[in-house]
mmCIF file of C-alpha atoms in Angstrom:
data_model
loop_
_atom_site.group_PDB
_atom_site.id
_atom_site.type_symbol
_atom_site.label_atom_id
_atom_site.label_comp_id
_atom_site.label_asym_id
_atom_site.label_seq_id
_atom_site.Cartn_x
_atom_site.Cartn_y
_atom_site.Cartn_z
ATOM 1 C CA UNK A 438 0.114 -0.124 0.051
ATOM 2 C CA UNK A 439 1.869 3.194 -1.194
ATOM 3 C CA UNK A 440 1.586 7.364 0.965
ATOM 4 C CA UNK A 441 3.329 8.823 3.523
ATOM 5 C CA UNK A 442 2.823 6.185 7.224
ATOM 6 C CA UNK A 443 1.788 8.429 9.729
ATOM 7 C CA UNK A 444 2.727 6.351 12.896
ATOM 8 C CA UNK A 445 0.097 7.567 15.984
ATOM 9 C CA UNK A 446 -2.054 9.212 13.352
ATOM 10 C CA UNK A 447 -0.048 12.238 14.018
ATOM 11 C CA UNK A 448 -1.168 15.304 11.622
ATOM 12 C CA UNK A 449 -3.937 13.826 10.059
ATOM 13 C CA UNK A 450 -6.966 15.007 9.884
ATOM 14 C CA UNK A 451 -9.935 12.587 10.186
ATOM 15 C CA UNK A 452 -13.311 14.403 10.834
ATOM 16 C CA UNK A 453 -14.441 17.921 11.452
ATOM 17 C CA UNK A 454 -15.475 18.785 14.471
ATOM 18 C CA UNK A 455 -17.497 21.910 16.170
ATOM 19 C CA UNK A 456 -16.802 21.041 19.741
ATOM 20 C CA UNK A 457 -13.029 21.749 20.624
ATOM 21 C CA UNK A 458 -10.203 23.783 18.958
ATOM 22 C CA UNK A 459 -6.883 23.719 19.931
ATOM 23 C CA UNK A 460 -3.818 25.651 18.663
ATOM 24 C CA UNK A 461 -0.656 24.439 19.818
ATOM 25 C CA UNK A 462 1.474 27.372 18.956
ATOM 26 C CA UNK A 463 -0.398 29.760 20.680
ATOM 27 C CA UNK A 464 -1.690 27.850 23.549
ATOM 28 C CA UNK A 465 -5.017 27.916 23.328
ATOM 29 C CA UNK A 466 -7.837 25.593 23.581
ATOM 30 C CA UNK A 467 -11.898 26.290 22.709
ATOM 31 C CA UNK A 468 -14.772 24.995 23.179
ATOM 32 C CA UNK A 469 -17.907 25.607 20.647
ATOM 33 C CA UNK A 470 -16.427 29.102 20.178
ATOM 34 C CA UNK A 471 -16.008 29.993 23.901
ATOM 35 C CA UNK A 472 -12.372 30.066 25.091
ATOM 36 C CA UNK A 473 -11.155 27.725 27.922
ATOM 37 C CA UNK A 474 -10.317 30.751 30.265
ATOM 38 C CA UNK A 475 -13.461 32.329 30.039
ATOM 39 C CA UNK A 476 -15.384 29.027 30.622
ATOM 40 C CA UNK A 477 -12.968 27.823 33.535
ATOM 41 C CA UNK A 478 -13.546 31.167 35.057
ATOM 42 C CA UNK A 479 -17.536 32.203 34.629
ATOM 43 C CA UNK A 480 -19.250 28.607 33.424
ATOM 44 C CA UNK A 481 -19.974 25.616 35.392
ATOM 45 C CA UNK A 482 -19.906 21.985 34.194
ATOM 46 C CA UNK A 483 -23.590 21.873 33.736
ATOM 47 C CA UNK A 484 -23.166 24.697 31.470
ATOM 48 C CA UNK A 485 -20.456 23.511 29.391
ATOM 49 C CA UNK A 486 -22.145 20.001 29.330
ATOM 50 C CA UNK A 487 -24.945 22.087 27.611
ATOM 51 C CA UNK A 488 -22.465 23.449 25.577
ATOM 52 C CA UNK A 489 -21.161 20.534 24.337
ATOM 53 C CA UNK A 490 -23.967 18.612 23.896
ATOM 54 C CA UNK A 491 -26.458 21.162 22.501
ATOM 55 C CA UNK A 492 -23.867 23.873 20.539
ATOM 56 C CA UNK A 493 -24.959 26.607 22.406
ATOM 57 C CA UNK A 494 -24.905 28.162 26.357
ATOM 58 C CA UNK A 495 -28.032 27.261 28.072
ATOM 59 C CA UNK A 496 -30.112 30.216 29.343
ATOM 60 C CA UNK A 497 -31.214 30.294 32.494
ATOM 61 C CA UNK A 498 -34.332 28.151 32.771
ATOM 62 C CA UNK A 499 -32.936 25.866 30.418
ATOM 63 C CA UNK A 500 -29.592 25.654 33.079
ATOM 64 C CA UNK A 501 -32.111 24.918 35.470
ATOM 65 C CA UNK A 502 -33.859 22.345 33.965
ATOM 66 C CA UNK A 503 -30.757 20.308 32.647
ATOM 67 C CA UNK A 504 -28.972 20.838 35.933
ATOM 68 C CA UNK A 505 -32.440 19.105 37.778
ATOM 69 C CA UNK A 506 -32.442 16.199 35.194
ATOM 70 C CA UNK A 507 -28.755 15.281 35.679
ATOM 71 C CA UNK A 508 -29.409 15.437 39.505
ATOM 72 C CA UNK A 509 -32.365 13.115 38.869
ATOM 73 C CA UNK A 510 -30.400 10.689 37.462
ATOM 74 C CA UNK A 511 -27.528 10.585 40.285
ATOM 75 C CA UNK A 512 -28.795 7.310 41.588
ATOM 76 C CA UNK A 513 -27.104 3.755 41.410
ATOM 77 C CA UNK A 514 -29.325 0.665 41.318
ATOM 78 C CA UNK A 515 -28.933 -2.106 43.862
ATOM 79 C CA UNK A 516 -27.278 -4.320 41.446
ATOM 80 C CA UNK A 517 -24.945 -1.595 40.203
ATOM 81 C CA UNK A 518 -24.027 -0.997 43.985
ATOM 82 C CA UNK A 519 -23.494 -4.979 44.266
ATOM 83 C CA UNK A 520 -21.206 -4.569 41.667
ATOM 84 C CA UNK A 521 -19.099 -1.901 43.252
ATOM 85 C CA UNK A 522 -19.178 -3.949 46.381
ATOM 86 C CA UNK A 523 -17.324 -6.736 44.775
ATOM 87 C CA UNK A 524 -15.024 -5.039 42.658
ATOM 88 C CA UNK A 525 -13.957 -3.164 45.740
ATOM 89 C CA UNK A 526 -13.577 -6.499 47.598
ATOM 90 C CA UNK A 527 -11.285 -7.962 45.044
ATOM 91 C CA UNK A 528 -9.557 -4.661 45.019
ATOM 92 C CA UNK A 529 -9.786 -4.359 41.521
ATOM 93 C CA UNK A 530 -7.963 -1.281 40.019
ATOM 94 C CA UNK A 531 -9.697 2.199 40.352
ATOM 95 C CA UNK A 532 -10.181 2.714 36.290
ATOM 96 C CA UNK A 533 -10.826 -1.378 35.944
ATOM 97 C CA UNK A 534 -13.696 -0.770 38.415
ATOM 98 C CA UNK A 535 -14.925 2.584 37.044
ATOM 99 C CA UNK A 536 -15.201 0.661 33.403
ATOM 100 C CA UNK A 537 -16.871 -2.343 34.527
ATOM 101 C CA UNK A 538 -19.511 -0.335 36.377
ATOM 102 C CA UNK A 539 -20.220 1.755 33.470
ATOM 103 C CA UNK A 540 -20.963 -1.369 31.458
ATOM 104 C CA UNK A 541 -23.056 -2.378 34.402
ATOM 105 C CA UNK A 542 -25.117 0.549 33.864
ATOM 106 C CA UNK A 543 -26.473 -0.077 30.656
ATOM 107 C CA UNK A 544 -28.514 -3.170 32.070
ATOM 108 C CA UNK A 545 -30.387 -0.883 34.580
ATOM 109 C CA UNK A 546 -31.121 1.829 31.036
ATOM 110 C CA UNK A 547 -34.569 1.458 29.595
ATOM 111 C CA UNK A 548 -33.171 2.938 26.537
ATOM 112 C CA UNK A 549 -29.911 0.596 26.233
ATOM 113 C CA UNK A 550 -31.250 -1.590 23.904
ATOM 114 C CA UNK A 551 -33.090 1.146 21.791
ATOM 115 C CA UNK A 552 -33.013 0.184 18.070
ATOM 116 C CA UNK A 553 -31.831 3.052 16.648
ATOM 117 C CA UNK A 554 -28.595 3.714 18.010
ATOM 118 C CA UNK A 555 -28.207 7.184 16.350
ATOM 119 C CA UNK A 556 -31.349 8.309 17.607
ATOM 120 C CA UNK A 557 -30.130 11.955 19.268
ATOM 121 C CA UNK A 558 -33.007 12.355 21.818
ATOM 122 C CA UNK A 559 -32.377 8.943 23.434
ATOM 123 C CA UNK A 560 -28.656 9.010 23.657
ATOM 124 C CA UNK A 561 -29.241 12.633 25.144
ATOM 125 C CA UNK A 562 -31.173 10.769 27.982
ATOM 126 C CA UNK A 563 -28.388 8.040 28.202
ATOM 127 C CA UNK A 564 -25.875 10.524 28.284
ATOM 128 C CA UNK A 565 -27.887 12.654 31.188
ATOM 129 C CA UNK A 566 -27.828 8.490 32.685
ATOM 130 C CA UNK A 567 -24.340 8.695 31.958
ATOM 131 C CA UNK A 568 -22.540 11.750 33.414
ATOM 132 C CA UNK A 569 -24.863 11.694 36.189
ATOM 133 C CA UNK A 570 -24.189 8.151 37.352
ATOM 134 C CA UNK A 571 -20.570 7.929 36.878
ATOM 135 C CA UNK A 572 -19.574 10.085 39.737
ATOM 136 C CA UNK A 573 -22.104 8.071 41.576
ATOM 137 C CA UNK A 574 -20.314 4.690 40.529
ATOM 138 C CA UNK A 575 -17.024 6.254 41.796
ATOM 139 C CA UNK A 576 -17.359 7.344 44.953
ATOM 140 C CA UNK A 577 -19.645 4.230 45.877
ATOM 141 C CA UNK A 578 -16.576 2.002 44.689
ATOM 142 C CA UNK A 579 -13.930 4.615 46.833
ATOM 143 C CA UNK A 580 -15.947 4.361 49.670
ATOM 144 C CA UNK A 581 -16.768 0.277 49.715
ATOM 145 C CA UNK A 582 -12.610 -0.224 49.535
ATOM 146 C CA UNK A 583 -11.927 1.817 52.550
ATOM 147 C CA UNK A 584 -15.248 -0.064 54.716
ATOM 148 C CA UNK A 585 -17.540 2.818 54.598
ATOM 149 C CA UNK A 586 -21.277 2.901 53.642
ATOM 150 C CA UNK A 587 -22.485 4.538 50.139
ATOM 151 C CA UNK A 588 -23.479 8.096 50.678
ATOM 152 C CA UNK A 589 -26.841 8.908 48.594
ATOM 153 C CA UNK A 590 -26.778 11.691 45.985
ATOM 154 C CA UNK A 591 -27.964 15.127 47.381
ATOM 155 C CA UNK A 592 -29.508 16.665 44.545
ATOM 156 C CA UNK A 593 -29.696 20.156 45.982
ATOM 157 C CA UNK A 594 -25.755 20.341 45.356
ATOM 158 C CA UNK A 595 -24.087 20.840 41.955
ATOM 159 C CA UNK A 596 -22.282 18.258 39.920
ATOM 160 C CA UNK A 597 -18.911 18.940 41.414
ATOM 161 C CA UNK A 598 -20.103 19.549 44.801
ATOM 162 C CA UNK A 599 -22.152 16.060 44.913
ATOM 163 C CA UNK A 600 -19.329 13.896 44.112
ATOM 164 C CA UNK A 601 -17.103 15.366 46.851
ATOM 165 C CA UNK A 602 -20.215 14.997 49.171
ATOM 166 C CA UNK A 603 -20.581 10.792 48.488
ATOM 167 C CA UNK A 604 -17.206 10.625 48.183
ATOM 168 C CA UNK A 605 -16.242 12.224 51.799
ATOM 169 C CA UNK A 606 -19.773 12.025 53.196
ATOM 170 C CA UNK A 607 -19.573 15.545 53.833
ATOM 171 C CA UNK A 608 -20.772 18.896 51.953
ATOM 172 C CA UNK A 609 -17.391 20.376 50.739
ATOM 173 C CA UNK A 610 -16.674 23.935 51.011
ATOM 174 C CA UNK A 611 -17.310 26.900 48.333
ATOM 175 C CA UNK A 612 -13.545 26.484 47.881
ATOM 176 C CA UNK A 613 -13.120 22.755 46.829
ATOM 177 C CA UNK A 614 -16.536 23.034 45.465
ATOM 178 C CA UNK A 615 -15.253 25.632 43.213
ATOM 179 C CA UNK A 616 -11.884 24.133 42.357
ATOM 180 C CA UNK A 617 -12.948 20.720 41.664
ATOM 181 C CA UNK A 618 -15.989 22.054 39.208
ATOM 182 C CA UNK A 619 -13.242 24.313 37.380
ATOM 183 C CA UNK A 620 -11.399 21.164 37.228
ATOM 184 C CA UNK A 621 -14.163 19.015 35.338
ATOM 185 C CA UNK A 622 -14.755 22.191 33.285
ATOM 186 C CA UNK A 623 -11.290 22.238 32.269
ATOM 187 C CA UNK A 624 -10.858 18.272 31.207
ATOM 188 C CA UNK A 625 -14.288 18.004 29.654
ATOM 189 C CA UNK A 626 -13.052 17.505 26.032
ATOM 190 C CA UNK A 627 -9.932 18.127 24.024
ATOM 191 C CA UNK A 628 -10.465 17.338 20.456
ATOM 192 C CA UNK A 629 -9.318 14.081 19.304
ATOM 193 C CA UNK A 630 -7.161 12.661 22.003
ATOM 194 C CA UNK A 631 -6.797 8.654 22.481
ATOM 195 C CA UNK A 632 -9.475 8.340 24.308
ATOM 196 C CA UNK A 633 -11.852 10.280 22.138
ATOM 197 C CA UNK A 634 -11.127 8.981 19.016
ATOM 198 C CA UNK A 635 -11.400 5.376 20.566
ATOM 199 C CA UNK A 636 -15.039 6.225 21.238
ATOM 200 C CA UNK A 637 -15.350 7.892 18.071
ATOM 201 C CA UNK A 638 -14.102 4.638 16.832
ATOM 202 C CA UNK A 639 -16.490 2.302 18.203
ATOM 203 C CA UNK A 640 -19.972 4.400 17.711
ATOM 204 C CA UNK A 641 -18.431 4.288 13.763
ATOM 205 C CA UNK A 642 -19.269 0.490 13.998
ATOM 206 C CA UNK A 643 -22.987 1.871 15.407
ATOM 207 C CA UNK A 644 -22.407 0.164 18.461
ATOM 208 C CA UNK A 645 -24.382 2.104 21.280
ATOM 209 C CA UNK A 646 -23.467 4.656 23.477
ATOM 210 C CA UNK A 647 -22.658 2.745 26.473
ATOM 211 C CA UNK A 648 -20.224 1.064 24.588
ATOM 212 C CA UNK A 649 -18.156 3.964 23.438
ATOM 213 C CA UNK A 650 -17.818 5.601 26.897
ATOM 214 C CA UNK A 651 -16.729 1.845 27.771
ATOM 215 C CA UNK A 652 -13.894 1.719 25.287
ATOM 216 C CA UNK A 653 -13.063 5.247 26.117
ATOM 217 C CA UNK A 654 -12.585 4.433 29.519
ATOM 218 C CA UNK A 655 -10.485 1.800 28.552
ATOM 219 C CA UNK A 656 -7.927 3.801 26.333
ATOM 220 C CA UNK A 657 -8.025 6.796 28.733
ATOM 221 C CA UNK A 658 -6.309 4.425 31.637
ATOM 222 C CA UNK A 659 -3.153 3.995 30.073
ATOM 223 C CA UNK A 660 -0.319 6.003 31.860
ATOM 224 C CA UNK A 661 0.202 7.685 28.329
ATOM 225 C CA UNK A 662 -2.916 9.408 28.529
ATOM 226 C CA UNK A 663 -5.391 9.902 31.427
ATOM 227 C CA UNK A 664 -2.628 7.934 33.943
ATOM 228 C CA UNK A 665 -0.357 10.647 33.791
ATOM 229 C CA UNK A 666 -1.668 12.557 36.672
ATOM 230 C CA UNK A 667 -1.063 9.943 38.989
ATOM 231 C CA UNK A 668 2.568 9.730 38.111
ATOM 232 C CA UNK A 669 3.071 13.248 38.568
ATOM 233 C CA UNK A 670 1.541 13.273 42.210
ATOM 234 C CA UNK A 671 3.766 10.183 43.148
ATOM 235 C CA UNK A 672 6.578 12.072 41.473
ATOM 236 C CA UNK A 673 6.292 14.604 43.800
ATOM 237 C CA UNK A 674 6.183 13.161 46.423
ATOM 238 C CA UNK A 675 9.306 10.769 45.926
ATOM 239 C CA UNK A 676 10.856 14.293 45.165
ATOM 240 C CA UNK A 677 9.399 15.183 48.951
ATOM 241 C CA UNK A 678 10.490 11.813 50.459
ATOM 242 C CA UNK A 679 13.887 11.850 49.068
ATOM 243 C CA UNK A 680 15.028 15.552 51.040
ATOM 244 C CA UNK A 681 16.585 16.837 48.001
ATOM 245 C CA UNK A 682 16.131 19.625 46.473
ATOM 246 C CA UNK A 683 13.255 19.425 43.360
ATOM 247 C CA UNK A 684 15.738 20.253 40.524
ATOM 248 C CA UNK A 685 18.801 17.894 41.822
ATOM 249 C CA UNK A 686 15.973 14.657 42.262
ATOM 250 C CA UNK A 687 14.708 15.749 38.433
ATOM 251 C CA UNK A 688 18.399 16.202 37.190
ATOM 252 C CA UNK A 689 19.334 12.560 38.618
ATOM 253 C CA UNK A 690 16.167 10.892 37.175
ATOM 254 C CA UNK A 691 16.799 12.282 33.654
ATOM 255 C CA UNK A 692 20.614 10.958 34.424
ATOM 256 C CA UNK A 693 19.004 7.305 35.060
ATOM 257 C CA UNK A 694 16.965 7.846 31.617
ATOM 258 C CA UNK A 695 13.714 8.067 33.510
ATOM 259 C CA UNK A 696 10.554 10.787 31.971
ATOM 260 C CA UNK A 697 9.370 13.094 34.125
ATOM 261 C CA UNK A 698 5.577 13.090 34.165
ATOM 262 C CA UNK A 699 3.336 15.703 33.185
ATOM 263 C CA UNK A 700 5.706 17.704 30.722
ATOM 264 C CA UNK A 701 5.289 17.537 26.891
ATOM 265 C CA UNK A 702 2.161 17.221 24.587
ATOM 266 C CA UNK A 703 1.739 15.587 21.234
ATOM 267 C CA UNK A 704 -0.496 19.129 20.182
ATOM 268 C CA UNK A 705 0.913 22.131 22.409
ATOM 269 C CA UNK A 706 4.514 23.349 21.878
ATOM 270 C CA UNK A 707 3.891 25.972 24.644
ATOM 271 C CA UNK A 708 2.420 25.851 28.094
ATOM 272 C CA UNK A 709 -1.115 24.011 28.014
ATOM 273 C CA UNK A 710 -3.409 26.687 28.881
ATOM 274 C CA UNK A 711 -5.211 24.438 31.343
ATOM 275 C CA UNK A 712 -1.668 23.962 32.874
ATOM 276 C CA UNK A 713 -2.131 27.719 33.735
ATOM 277 C CA UNK A 714 -5.249 27.785 35.109
ATOM 278 C CA UNK A 715 -5.042 24.592 37.575
ATOM 279 C CA UNK A 716 -1.788 26.066 38.628
ATOM 280 C CA UNK A 717 -3.147 29.073 40.211
ATOM 281 C CA UNK A 718 -5.473 27.063 42.013
ATOM 282 C CA UNK A 719 -2.879 25.192 43.036
ATOM 283 C CA UNK A 720 -0.908 28.132 44.540
ATOM 284 C CA UNK A 721 -4.077 28.749 45.906
ATOM 285 C CA UNK A 722 -5.236 25.958 47.480
ATOM 286 C CA UNK A 723 -1.812 25.789 49.225
ATOM 287 C CA UNK A 724 -1.835 29.563 50.264
ATOM 288 C CA UNK A 725 -5.385 28.486 52.046
ATOM 289 C CA UNK A 726 -3.762 25.463 53.687
ATOM 290 C CA UNK A 727 -0.556 27.677 55.021
ATOM 291 C CA UNK A 728 1.178 24.688 52.984
ATOM 292 C CA UNK A 729 3.108 25.693 49.787
ATOM 293 C CA UNK A 730 5.211 22.583 49.813
ATOM 294 C CA UNK A 731 3.553 21.173 46.521
ATOM 295 C CA UNK A 732 2.813 24.475 44.472
ATOM 296 C CA UNK A 733 6.889 25.479 45.105
ATOM 297 C CA UNK A 734 7.717 22.433 44.096
ATOM 298 C CA UNK A 735 6.219 21.849 41.009
ATOM 299 C CA UNK A 736 6.983 25.538 40.226
ATOM 300 C CA UNK A 737 10.613 24.911 40.543
ATOM 301 C CA UNK A 738 9.994 21.552 38.425
ATOM 302 C CA UNK A 739 8.452 23.382 35.710
ATOM 303 C CA UNK A 740 11.359 26.082 35.436
ATOM 304 C CA UNK A 741 13.812 23.436 35.498
ATOM 305 C CA UNK A 742 12.487 21.294 32.614
ATOM 306 C CA UNK A 743 11.977 24.619 30.712
ATOM 307 C CA UNK A 744 15.048 25.773 30.695
ATOM 308 C CA UNK A 745 16.774 22.173 30.248
ATOM 309 C CA UNK A 746 14.551 20.779 27.867
ATOM 310 C CA UNK A 747 12.679 23.566 26.218
ATOM 311 C CA UNK A 748 9.242 21.300 27.965
ATOM 312 C CA UNK A 749 6.442 23.131 29.228
ATOM 313 C CA UNK A 750 4.238 21.632 31.470
ATOM 314 C CA UNK A 751 0.599 19.724 30.400
ATOM 315 C CA UNK A 752 -2.659 19.862 32.379
ATOM 316 C CA UNK A 753 -1.671 16.802 34.472
ATOM 317 C CA UNK A 754 1.228 18.649 35.566
ATOM 318 C CA UNK A 755 -1.100 20.802 38.017
ATOM 319 C CA UNK A 756 -3.868 19.139 38.143
ATOM 320 C CA UNK A 757 -1.973 16.496 40.536
ATOM 321 C CA UNK A 758 -1.323 19.079 42.630
ATOM 322 C CA UNK A 759 -4.252 20.594 43.258
ATOM 323 C CA UNK A 760 -6.152 17.415 43.611
ATOM 324 C CA UNK A 761 -4.182 16.334 46.426
ATOM 325 C CA UNK A 762 -4.544 18.833 48.182
ATOM 326 C CA UNK A 763 -8.013 18.404 48.237
ATOM 327 C CA UNK A 764 -7.382 15.071 49.740
ATOM 328 C CA UNK A 765 -7.781 12.980 46.796
ATOM 329 C CA UNK A 766 -6.612 9.743 46.818
ATOM 330 C CA UNK A 767 -4.236 9.236 43.903
ATOM 331 C CA UNK A 768 -5.131 6.465 42.312
ATOM 332 C CA UNK A 769 -8.745 8.021 41.749
ATOM 333 C CA UNK A 770 -7.174 11.250 39.731
ATOM 334 C CA UNK A 771 -7.664 9.710 36.578
ATOM 335 C CA UNK A 772 -11.178 8.197 37.063
ATOM 336 C CA UNK A 773 -12.088 11.643 38.168
ATOM 337 C CA UNK A 774 -10.538 12.418 34.634
ATOM 338 C CA UNK A 775 -13.092 10.028 33.128
ATOM 339 C CA UNK A 776 -15.839 11.694 34.980
ATOM 340 C CA UNK A 777 -14.969 14.795 33.483
ATOM 341 C CA UNK A 778 -13.993 13.695 30.139
ATOM 342 C CA UNK A 779 -17.470 11.733 29.407
ATOM 343 C CA UNK A 780 -19.389 15.025 28.781
ATOM 344 C CA UNK A 781 -16.882 15.400 25.789
ATOM 345 C CA UNK A 782 -16.598 11.601 24.726
ATOM 346 C CA UNK A 783 -20.520 11.515 24.414
ATOM 347 C CA UNK A 784 -20.559 14.974 22.778
ATOM 348 C CA UNK A 785 -17.964 13.311 20.068
ATOM 349 C CA UNK A 786 -20.139 10.342 19.361
ATOM 350 C CA UNK A 787 -23.628 12.345 19.026
ATOM 351 C CA UNK A 788 -21.713 14.227 16.075
ATOM 352 C CA UNK A 789 -20.059 10.955 14.902
ATOM 353 C CA UNK A 790 -23.832 9.866 14.893
ATOM 354 C CA UNK A 791 -25.114 12.763 12.805
ATOM 355 C CA UNK A 792 -22.943 11.723 10.021
ATOM 356 C CA UNK A 793 -21.480 8.537 10.252
ATOM 357 C CA UNK A 794 -19.261 6.753 8.374
ATOM 358 C CA UNK A 795 -17.196 3.541 9.600
ATOM 359 C CA UNK A 796 -13.429 4.378 10.621
ATOM 360 C CA UNK A 797 -11.487 1.605 9.138
ATOM 361 C CA UNK A 798 -8.175 2.897 8.622
ATOM 362 C CA UNK A 799 -5.087 0.462 6.818
ATOM 363 C CA UNK A 800 -1.900 -0.285 7.778
ATOM 364 C CA UNK A 801 0.988 -1.023 5.435
ATOM 365 C CA UNK A 802 2.203 -4.950 5.452
ATOM 366 C CA UNK A 803 5.615 -5.396 5.693
ATOM 367 C CA UNK A 804 5.757 -8.947 6.397
ATOM 368 C CA UNK A 805 6.555 -12.218 4.005
ATOM 369 C CA UNK A 806 4.595 -13.151 1.298
ATOM 370 C CA UNK A 807 4.355 -16.416 -1.476
ATOM 371 C CA UNK A 808 5.225 -18.752 1.606
ATOM 372 C CA UNK A 809 4.596 -22.647 0.796
ATOM 373 C CA UNK A 810 2.184 -23.870 3.649
ATOM 374 C CA UNK A 811 4.431 -27.073 4.894
ATOM 375 C CA UNK A 812 2.355 -29.941 6.565
ATOM 376 C CA UNK A 813 2.139 -30.210 10.269
ATOM 377 C CA UNK A 814 4.470 -32.980 10.376
ATOM 378 C CA UNK A 815 7.096 -30.861 8.331
ATOM 379 C CA UNK A 816 7.197 -27.865 10.335
#
């Protein structure tokens, strides 16, 4: 097969989308025409979900109705809770548990087997259920594995605050709720990243929305995608435990041929705009707690890597210290990424269904040809 080989499909255009735009040279991220800085500062996660799914921001009445619908879908069926308990007892990893639980949720959705998988209105109802319940199943699993009881959702709280409430058993203060809501906004969508593309490939076969989201969760679990944020925090803890200067620790790590987590990006050639926003939040949380250690350590590493390697931090770098200062367990960072990105995955699947074509690339064959087949006794 002739043609230029593009490993990893780097730079290859495979579709058109109205959902998100990335300018890697300018460090710009846009959702449906709106800059991420403006959305992170002034829009809630619910507003961003509506924007991604409908292509426009909601009015006050539309937002209230949409938020109420999402909140009403947060509760979990007993069968799903039983699966969560079993996974916790088996010490399943959080991302694998979330993948299994989202798949199990389809058994309790009356529209899961709707004949026309491309029906937009039916899919919007599925979308609300999936997005509303993903934080609930993650919180349930996290509580079960530490021996705590399930906390019923509170419909008076917004999407972000309710997850923290269900996870910790107490209503978060305003600072934590706003910080987490902003983090969800920042992670909601990001072009044709690996997990989004995985969801699109699955849906292009005319598989259903639950299957597409389950595929995306599996893709996000890899350390080169969603798993990077947890690796950043483990690195920062290793630096802290070493009692070394952060730049000395990083220098030693690089000399050993190790990769410093949280730097570089396939799309951005400058600092990830989401890293700028979360960096400021990490600083604010440190100031509020009276402990600037994690933020100052991160800044020192960022400056060193920038000077020595010419690399800028990505969103994972500062989301790590932000989540850690919120008291969130490290191995829940990637599942939380999935909880947020589900909104973007669903938006791209809805867009795929609108003008679907099976995604089926080709590979250049490099093996042998014309071999004679010996009998089994001659091999």
